[in-house]
Coordinates of C-alpha atoms and ligand atoms in Angstrom, one line a residue:
M1 CA -8.3 34.7 4.4
E2 CA -8.7 34.8 0.5
T3 CA -7.2 31.4 -1.6
K4 CA -4.2 31.4 -3.0
G5 CA -5.6 28.9 -5.6
K6 CA -7.2 25.5 -6.4
L7 CA -5.0 22.4 -6.2
Y8 CA -5.9 18.9 -7.8
I9 CA -4.0 16.1 -6.7
E10 CA -3.6 12.4 -8.1
T11 CA -2.0 9.8 -6.5
Y12 CA -0.3 6.5 -7.8
G13 CA 1.5 4.3 -6.1
C14 CA 0.7 2.5 -2.7
Q15 CA -1.3 3.3 0.3
M16 CA 1.8 4.9 1.8
N17 CA 1.7 7.3 -1.1
F18 CA -2.2 7.7 -0.7
S19 CA -1.7 8.6 3.1
D20 CA 0.9 11.0 1.9
T21 CA -1.2 13.0 -0.2
Q22 CA -3.5 13.6 2.8
I23 CA -0.4 14.9 4.4
V24 CA 0.0 17.0 1.6
N25 CA -3.6 18.1 1.6
S26 CA -3.4 19.3 5.1
I27 CA 0.1 21.4 4.5
M28 CA -1.6 22.8 1.5
T29 CA -4.9 23.7 2.9
D30 CA -3.0 25.5 5.8
H31 CA -1.5 27.7 3.1
H32 CA -4.8 28.5 2.1
F33 CA -5.1 26.4 -1.2
E34 CA -8.3 25.0 -1.7
T35 CA -8.3 21.3 -2.9
T36 CA -10.7 20.5 -6.1
P37 CA -11.7 17.2 -7.6
H38 CA -11.8 18.9 -11.1
I39 CA -8.5 19.1 -12.7
E40 CA -10.1 21.8 -15.1
D41 CA -10.5 24.1 -12.2
A42 CA -7.0 23.8 -11.0
D43 CA -4.3 26.6 -10.5
L44 CA -1.8 23.8 -9.5
I45 CA -1.8 20.2 -10.4
F46 CA 0.2 17.5 -8.2
I47 CA 0.9 14.2 -8.9
N48 CA 2.1 12.2 -6.5
T49 CA 4.0 9.3 -8.0
C50 CA 5.5 5.6 -7.9
S51 CA 8.7 4.3 -9.0
I52 CA 8.1 0.6 -8.1
R53 CA 8.0 -1.2 -11.5
D54 CA 8.9 0.6 -15.0
N55 CA 5.2 0.3 -16.0
A56 CA 4.2 2.8 -13.1
E57 CA 6.4 5.7 -13.9
K58 CA 5.6 5.4 -17.8
R59 CA 1.8 5.9 -16.8
V60 CA 2.6 9.1 -15.0
R61 CA 4.7 10.2 -17.9
A62 CA 2.0 9.6 -19.9
R63 CA -0.1 11.8 -18.0
L64 CA 2.4 14.3 -17.5
Q65 CA 1.8 14.4 -21.2
E66 CA -1.8 14.9 -20.8
F67 CA -1.1 17.8 -18.4
K68 CA 0.1 20.0 -21.3
R69 CA -2.8 20.7 -22.5
Y70 CA -4.2 22.3 -19.4
K71 CA -1.2 24.4 -19.3
K72 CA -1.9 25.5 -22.6
Q73 CA -5.2 26.8 -21.4
K74 CA -3.8 28.2 -18.2
P75 CA -0.5 29.5 -18.5
G76 CA 0.2 30.2 -15.2
L77 CA -0.8 26.3 -14.2
V78 CA 1.8 24.9 -11.8
I79 CA 2.6 21.6 -11.9
G80 CA 4.2 19.5 -9.5
V81 CA 5.6 16.1 -9.2
L82 CA 5.9 14.5 -5.6
G83 CA 6.7 11.1 -4.4
C84 CA 9.2 8.4 -5.3
M85 CA 9.6 9.3 -8.9
A86 CA 10.3 12.9 -7.6
E87 CA 13.3 11.1 -5.6
R88 CA 14.3 8.7 -7.6
L89 CA 14.7 10.9 -10.5
K90 CA 15.4 14.6 -9.1
E91 CA 16.3 17.4 -11.3
Q92 CA 16.6 15.0 -14.1
L93 CA 12.6 14.8 -14.5
I94 CA 12.5 18.6 -15.0
E95 CA 15.0 18.1 -18.1
Q96 CA 13.1 15.2 -19.4
E97 CA 9.5 16.8 -19.0
K98 CA 9.7 20.4 -19.6
M99 CA 6.3 20.9 -18.1
V100 CA 7.1 20.2 -14.6
D101 CA 7.9 23.0 -12.5
V102 CA 8.1 21.8 -9.1
I103 CA 9.9 18.4 -7.8
V104 CA 9.3 17.4 -3.9
G105 CA 10.7 14.2 -2.2
P106 CA 8.7 12.4 0.3
D107 CA 10.4 14.2 3.5
A108 CA 10.1 17.7 1.8
Y109 CA 6.6 18.2 1.9
R110 CA 6.6 20.8 4.7
D111 CA 9.0 22.9 2.0
L112 CA 6.0 23.0 -0.6
P113 CA 4.6 26.4 0.3
R114 CA 8.2 27.7 -0.1
L115 CA 8.7 25.8 -3.2
L116 CA 5.6 27.1 -4.8
D117 CA 6.7 30.8 -4.1
V118 CA 9.7 29.8 -6.3
A119 CA 7.6 28.4 -8.8
E120 CA 5.4 31.7 -9.0
T121 CA 8.1 33.9 -9.9
G122 CA 8.9 31.4 -13.2
Q123 CA 11.7 29.3 -11.7
K124 CA 12.0 25.6 -11.6
A125 CA 12.0 24.3 -8.0
I126 CA 13.3 21.2 -6.2
N127 CA 13.3 19.7 -2.6
V128 CA 14.4 16.0 -2.6
M129 CA 16.3 15.9 0.7
L130 CA 15.7 12.9 2.2
S131 CA 15.3 12.9 6.3
A132 CA 16.1 10.5 9.2
D133 CA 13.3 11.8 11.4
E134 CA 10.4 13.3 9.4
T135 CA 7.4 11.5 9.9
Y136 CA 4.7 14.4 9.6
A137 CA 3.7 13.4 12.9
D138 CA 2.0 16.5 14.2
I139 CA 0.5 17.0 10.7
S140 CA -3.5 16.1 10.7
P141 CA -4.0 14.4 7.4
V142 CA -6.9 15.9 5.1
R143 CA -8.8 12.7 4.1
L144 CA -10.9 14.0 1.0
D145 CA -12.1 10.6 -0.7
G146 CA -12.5 7.6 1.1
N147 CA -16.0 6.1 2.7
G148 CA -15.8 7.5 6.4
V149 CA -15.8 4.0 7.3
A150 CA -12.2 2.7 7.1
A151 CA -9.0 4.8 7.2
F152 CA -5.1 4.5 7.1
I153 CA -2.6 5.8 9.4
S154 CA 0.8 5.6 8.4
I155 CA 3.1 4.6 11.6
M156 CA 6.4 4.2 10.3
R157 CA 8.6 5.4 7.0
G158 CA 11.5 4.4 4.8
C159 CA 12.8 1.3 4.6
E160 CA 16.1 -0.3 5.4
N161 CA 15.9 -3.9 4.1
F162 CA 17.1 -3.5 0.7
C163 CA 15.6 -6.1 -1.1
S164 CA 17.9 -6.7 -4.1
Y165 CA 15.0 -5.4 -6.9
C166 CA 13.4 -2.8 -5.0
V167 CA 13.7 1.1 -5.4
V168 CA 12.2 2.1 -1.8
P169 CA 14.8 2.2 0.1
F170 CA 16.4 4.6 -2.1
T171 CA 12.8 6.9 -2.8
R172 CA 11.9 6.8 0.8
G173 CA 15.3 6.9 2.9
R174 CA 16.0 5.6 6.5
E175 CA 13.6 3.9 8.2
R176 CA 12.1 5.5 11.2
S177 CA 8.9 5.1 13.7
R178 CA 6.4 7.7 14.5
D179 CA 5.6 8.9 17.8
P180 CA 2.8 6.1 19.7
K181 CA 0.9 8.8 21.2
T182 CA 0.0 11.0 18.1
I183 CA -0.9 7.7 16.2
V184 CA -3.4 6.4 18.9
D185 CA -4.5 10.3 19.0
E186 CA -5.3 9.9 15.7
A187 CA -6.9 6.5 15.7
A188 CA -9.0 7.5 18.7
G189 CA -9.9 11.0 16.8
L190 CA -11.2 9.0 13.5
F191 CA -13.0 6.3 15.8
N192 CA -14.7 9.7 17.5
E193 CA -15.6 10.8 13.9
G194 CA -17.3 7.4 13.1
F195 CA -14.8 5.6 11.4
R196 CA -14.8 1.9 12.1
E197 CA -11.7 0.8 10.7
I198 CA -8.0 1.6 10.9
T199 CA -5.1 0.2 9.1
L200 CA -1.6 0.7 10.2
L201 CA 0.7 1.3 7.5
G202 CA 4.3 0.8 7.2
Q203 CA 6.7 -0.8 4.5
N204 CA 7.7 -3.3 7.3
V205 CA 5.7 -2.7 10.7
N206 CA 6.9 -5.7 12.5
S207 CA 10.4 -3.3 13.1
Y208 CA 8.5 -0.3 14.2
K209 CA 10.3 0.6 17.6
D210 CA 9.1 3.9 19.2
D211 CA 11.5 6.1 21.5
N212 CA 11.7 3.9 24.5
G213 CA 11.9 0.8 22.5
N214 CA 8.4 -0.5 22.5
G215 CA 7.6 -2.6 19.5
F216 CA 4.5 -2.8 17.3
P217 CA 2.6 -5.6 19.2
G218 CA 2.2 -3.1 21.7
L219 CA 1.2 -0.2 19.6
L220 CA -1.3 -2.5 18.1
A221 CA -2.6 -3.6 21.3
Q222 CA -2.8 0.2 22.3
V223 CA -4.8 1.0 19.0
A224 CA -7.2 -1.8 19.3
A225 CA -8.1 -0.8 23.0
I226 CA -9.6 2.2 21.9
S227 CA -12.6 0.2 21.2
P228 CA -14.1 -3.1 20.6
E229 CA -16.3 -1.4 18.0
L230 CA -13.1 -0.5 16.1
R231 CA -11.6 -2.6 13.5
V232 CA -7.8 -2.8 13.1
R233 CA -5.4 -3.8 10.3
F234 CA -1.9 -3.6 9.3
A235 CA 0.4 -3.7 6.3
T236 CA 3.1 -4.8 5.5
S237 CA 4.7 -7.6 7.3
H238 CA 8.1 -8.4 6.3
P239 CA 8.2 -12.9 6.8
K240 CA 12.1 -12.0 8.8
D241 CA 10.4 -9.8 11.3
L242 CA 7.0 -11.8 12.0
S243 CA 7.1 -12.6 15.7
D244 CA 4.7 -15.0 18.0
E245 CA 4.4 -12.2 20.1
L246 CA 2.7 -10.1 17.3
L247 CA 0.7 -13.1 16.6
Q248 CA -0.1 -13.5 20.3
T249 CA -1.3 -9.8 20.5
M250 CA -3.6 -10.6 17.7
A251 CA -5.1 -13.7 19.4
A252 CA -6.0 -11.8 22.6
W253 CA -8.0 -8.9 20.9
P254 CA -11.0 -10.3 18.3
N255 CA -11.2 -6.8 16.8
I256 CA -7.4 -7.1 15.5
C257 CA -8.3 -8.5 11.9
R258 CA -7.8 -12.3 10.8
S259 CA -5.8 -11.3 7.9
I260 CA -2.1 -11.1 7.5
H261 CA -0.1 -9.7 4.1
L262 CA 3.2 -11.5 4.4
P263 CA 4.7 -11.2 1.0
V264 CA 6.9 -14.2 -0.2
Q265 CA 8.4 -12.6 -3.5
S266 CA 9.5 -16.4 -4.8
G267 CA 9.7 -20.2 -3.3
S268 CA 12.8 -20.9 -4.2
D269 CA 15.6 -20.6 -1.7
R270 CA 18.4 -19.6 -4.5
I271 CA 16.1 -16.8 -5.5
L272 CA 15.0 -15.4 -2.2
K273 CA 18.9 -15.2 -1.5
L274 CA 19.6 -13.1 -4.6
M275 CA 16.5 -11.2 -3.8
N276 CA 18.5 -10.6 -0.5
R277 CA 15.0 -11.3 1.6
K278 CA 16.9 -12.4 4.3
Y279 CA 14.7 -15.7 5.2
T280 CA 14.4 -19.1 3.7
R281 CA 11.6 -21.1 2.4
E282 CA 11.8 -23.1 5.0
W283 CA 11.5 -20.2 7.7
Y284 CA 8.7 -18.6 5.9
I285 CA 6.9 -22.0 6.1
N286 CA 7.8 -21.9 9.9
R287 CA 6.0 -18.4 9.9
I288 CA 2.9 -19.7 7.8
Q289 CA 2.6 -22.6 10.8
A290 CA 3.0 -19.9 13.5
I291 CA -0.2 -18.3 12.2
K292 CA -1.8 -21.2 11.6
K293 CA -1.6 -22.3 15.2
Y294 CA -2.2 -18.9 16.7
L295 CA -5.1 -17.8 14.4
P296 CA -6.9 -20.8 12.5
E297 CA -9.4 -18.3 10.9
C298 CA -6.3 -16.2 9.6
A299 CA -6.7 -15.2 5.9
L300 CA -3.4 -15.1 4.3
S301 CA -1.9 -12.8 1.3
T302 CA 1.0 -12.2 -0.3
D303 CA 3.3 -10.6 -3.3
I304 CA 5.0 -12.9 -5.8
I305 CA 7.6 -11.9 -8.4
S306 CA 8.1 -13.6 -11.8
G307 CA 11.3 -14.0 -13.8
F308 CA 13.2 -12.2 -11.2
S309 CA 17.2 -12.6 -12.4
S310 CA 18.3 -16.0 -13.6
E311 CA 15.1 -17.9 -12.2
T312 CA 14.7 -21.3 -13.8
E313 CA 11.3 -23.6 -14.6
E314 CA 12.6 -25.6 -11.0
D315 CA 12.5 -22.2 -9.3
H316 CA 9.2 -20.9 -10.6
Q317 CA 7.7 -24.5 -9.8
Q318 CA 9.2 -24.1 -6.3
T319 CA 6.9 -20.8 -6.0
L320 CA 3.7 -22.5 -7.4
E321 CA 4.1 -25.6 -5.0
L322 CA 4.7 -23.0 -2.3
M323 CA 1.4 -21.2 -3.2
R324 CA -0.4 -24.3 -3.0
Y325 CA 1.0 -25.5 0.3
V326 CA -0.1 -22.0 2.2
G327 CA -3.1 -21.7 0.0
Y328 CA -3.3 -17.9 -0.4
D329 CA -6.2 -16.2 -0.3
Y330 CA -5.3 -13.6 -2.2
A331 CA -2.0 -12.4 -4.2
Y332 CA -0.7 -9.2 -5.5
M333 CA 1.4 -10.8 -8.7
F334 CA 4.2 -8.8 -10.9
K335 CA 6.5 -9.5 -13.7
Y336 CA 10.3 -8.3 -12.6
S337 CA 11.1 -5.0 -13.7
E338 CA 14.6 -4.0 -13.3
R339 CA 15.0 -0.7 -11.5
P340 CA 18.0 1.4 -12.1
N341 CA 21.0 1.7 -9.3
T342 CA 19.3 -1.3 -7.2
L343 CA 21.6 -4.1 -6.1
A344 CA 20.0 -6.3 -8.5
A345 CA 20.7 -3.8 -11.4
K346 CA 24.3 -3.6 -10.3
K347 CA 24.7 -7.5 -9.9
H348 CA 22.1 -9.8 -11.2
K349 CA 21.4 -9.3 -15.1
D350 CA 17.8 -9.1 -16.0
D351 CA 18.0 -12.3 -17.9
V352 CA 14.5 -14.0 -18.1
A353 CA 13.0 -13.6 -21.4
E354 CA 10.0 -11.4 -21.5
E355 CA 7.9 -14.0 -22.9
V356 CA 9.0 -16.5 -20.1
K357 CA 8.4 -14.0 -17.6
S358 CA 4.7 -13.7 -18.9
R359 CA 4.1 -17.3 -19.2
R360 CA 5.4 -17.8 -15.4
L361 CA 3.3 -14.9 -14.1
K362 CA -0.1 -16.0 -16.4
E363 CA 0.9 -19.5 -14.4
I364 CA 1.1 -17.8 -10.9
I365 CA -2.2 -15.5 -11.4
D366 CA -4.1 -18.8 -13.0
L367 CA -2.9 -20.6 -9.9
Q368 CA -4.0 -17.7 -7.5
Q369 CA -7.4 -17.6 -9.4
K370 CA -8.2 -21.4 -8.1
L371 CA -6.6 -20.8 -5.0
S372 CA -9.0 -17.6 -4.0
L373 CA -12.0 -19.4 -5.3
K374 CA -11.7 -22.8 -3.3
S375 CA -11.1 -20.5 -0.2
N376 CA -14.2 -18.6 -1.0
K377 CA -15.9 -21.6 -1.5
Q378 CA -15.0 -22.8 2.2
D379 CA -17.2 -20.0 3.3
I380 CA -20.3 -20.8 1.8
G381 CA -22.8 -21.5 4.8
K382 CA -20.6 -20.0 6.9
T383 CA -22.0 -16.4 8.9
C384 CA -19.5 -13.6 9.4
E385 CA -19.2 -10.0 10.6
V386 CA -19.0 -7.4 7.9
L387 CA -18.2 -3.9 8.7
I388 CA -20.5 -2.3 5.6
E389 CA -18.8 0.1 3.6
N390 CA -21.0 1.6 0.8
E391 CA -23.3 0.6 -1.6
S392 CA -22.2 -2.3 -3.8
K393 CA -20.8 -0.8 -7.3
K394 CA -22.9 -3.0 -9.1
S395 CA -26.4 -2.0 -7.7
K396 CA -27.5 0.2 -5.5
N397 CA -29.8 -2.4 -4.1
E398 CA -26.7 -4.1 -2.4
L399 CA -24.2 -2.9 0.3
S400 CA -20.5 -4.0 0.4
G401 CA -17.9 -4.4 3.0
R402 CA -15.6 -6.8 4.5
N403 CA -15.1 -9.3 6.7
S404 CA -12.5 -9.7 9.3
Q405 CA -10.6 -11.9 6.6
N406 CA -10.6 -8.8 4.4
K407 CA -12.9 -10.6 2.0
V408 CA -15.3 -8.3 0.3
V409 CA -18.8 -9.3 0.9
V410 CA -21.8 -8.0 -1.0
F411 CA -25.5 -8.5 0.0
P412 CA -29.2 -7.2 -0.2
K413 CA -29.6 -4.1 1.6
G414 CA -32.1 -3.5 4.3
N415 CA -31.9 -0.1 6.3
Q416 CA -28.5 -0.6 7.3
Q417 CA -25.8 2.3 7.0
P418 CA -22.2 2.2 6.3
G419 CA -20.3 2.0 9.6
E420 CA -22.6 -0.5 10.8
Y421 CA -21.8 -4.3 11.7
V422 CA -23.7 -6.9 10.5
Q423 CA -24.0 -10.6 10.6
V424 CA -24.1 -12.0 6.8
K425 CA -24.6 -15.6 5.8
I426 CA -22.6 -16.8 2.8
T427 CA -24.8 -18.0 0.1
A428 CA -22.5 -17.9 -3.3
C429 CA -19.1 -16.4 -4.3
T430 CA -16.8 -15.9 -7.1
P431 CA -13.0 -15.9 -6.8
A432 CA -13.4 -12.1 -6.1
T433 CA -16.2 -11.6 -4.0
L434 CA -18.6 -13.1 -1.3
R435 CA -22.3 -12.7 -1.5
G436 CA -24.8 -13.6 1.1
I437 CA -27.9 -12.3 3.4
I438 CA -28.2 -10.7 6.6
V439 CA -28.9 -12.5 9.4
E440 CA -29.5 -11.6 12.7
A441 CA -26.7 -11.9 15.3
Ligands
SAH1 N1 7.5 -3.2 1.7 C1 6.6 -4.4 1.3 C2 6.1 -4.2 -0.5 C3 6.5 -2.6 -1.3 S1 6.4 -2.7 -2.9 C4 7.4 -5.7 1.3 O1 8.6 -5.8 1.8 O2 6.8 -6.7 1.2 C5 5.2 -4.0 -3.3 C6 5.5 -5.2 -3.8 O3 6.1 -4.8 -5.4 C7 6.7 -5.9 -3.4 O4 6.1 -6.6 -2.3 C8 7.1 -6.9 -4.3 O5 6.1 -8.2 -4.8 C9 6.7 -6.0 -5.8 N2 8.2 -5.3 -6.2 C10 8.7 -4.4 -5.9 N3 9.8 -4.0 -6.4 C11 9.7 -4.9 -7.9 C12 10.3 -4.9 -9.0 N4 11.6 -4.1 -9.2 N5 9.7 -5.4 -10.0 C13 8.9 -6.2 -9.9 N6 8.2 -6.3 -8.9 C14 8.5 -5.4 -7.8
SF4_2 FE1 11.4 -3.0 -1.1 FE2 12.0 -5.0 0.6 FE3 11.8 -2.5 1.7 FE4 9.4 -4.2 1.0 S1 11.2 -4.7 2.4 S2 9.8 -2.1 0.8 S3 10.4 -4.9 -1.0 S4 13.3 -3.1 0.4
F3S3 FE1 5.7 3.3 -5.2 FE2 7.4 4.8 -3.7 FE3 5.1 3.3 -2.6 S1 7.9 3.2 -5.4 S2 5.2 1.2 -3.9 S3 4.6 4.7 -4.3 S4 6.9 3.9 -1.6

């Protein structure tokens, strides 16, 4: 069958969005579009967008300005905006950014072929319907980039936690879980293709529930049972739902990786309440203690927001103190960005001065650098299992992979290949990377 044209697609935002891009690739391939990594060859440009912070949206708008150039060169070129910004802004985005032809929200990707037919007639096309049950369970993602070793599988969509600062419940809609059989089959298929690591994705994986009422620990165990040679990871866990049962399941399966991402956002009870996080500092610390009890080797990472509405110096100090207490191995750290129409935008004034937010963020980042370095230094002299992913970015003579704790490990190449496991003795480190040498198992 003749190709309908070439599609170039660019993705912003979280792993869920990257995973959605693979679903879009699959739908478009089935409708006879060819994907291209070269934007200048494209007949169709898609940009899969993120709304989580204002600067995420600004980046997309700047990119749309650049796309105008390609439209001048190729008048029939169609530009589509997908993902969270499409969902948040709807037709407004077409009014604001005239170069956009198609707007498609995260639950409407099956409608893409029809929308493109409309766009072909010169009309603007839009579908931002959210769904209570769309999981794209029957669509096999087309994984174009990536290393062939580690892959992501979306196991649920949407979020109903309504943290007061967050747009995701508005851009992604109702929470729904994907049929477990399709998840396990996809994971097994990937293993047979040579993949050795699967990350199960959802905004809050701990509230996964299939139609028979089975929860996340059961699903995780089923995926882990595919092979001891398959590593399994998952993200993200909401502290309010992290159960002992999950930790026991992890402890029972050595191939479930020893790393948990547990976003805390703030160390202050007062701020946590305003954020509608539904847990206290004490609860969070209790969960950390449970992790340390069941999984003493487990790495911990987190997300932190600085300068949320009314945050005082005292609140900020409590965040720093909690970071020191937990001793995070890694953190994603952000300045609070007020998002239109969220609960916080309506009720909690964005009243922390920009320079105060920046200074607090810097203190948080500086502390995390120290904590990461401290954690990495403790690994020197230890030997760990590393799944090789690729050549190191800096040198062709080195390989790079990650250990169970999700730390990047770089070491001199022998005749090993990506996808193989090796034992590496750690000899040096930076805050971001461990270095070592391969040793016999
Ligand atoms: N579902 C995940 C995270 C989704 S968004 C969870 O609940 O942890 C990823 C991170 O972006 C959040 O954890 C939070 O730290 C940050 N974030 C979300 N909204 C934000 C906002 N309005 N301003 C700044 N950071 C934000
Ligand atoms: Fe946003 Fe909270 Fe849902 Fe995470 S749990 S996606 S921060 S509303
Ligand atoms: Fe961004 Fe949407 Fe993900 S807002 S972080 S792309 S769910």
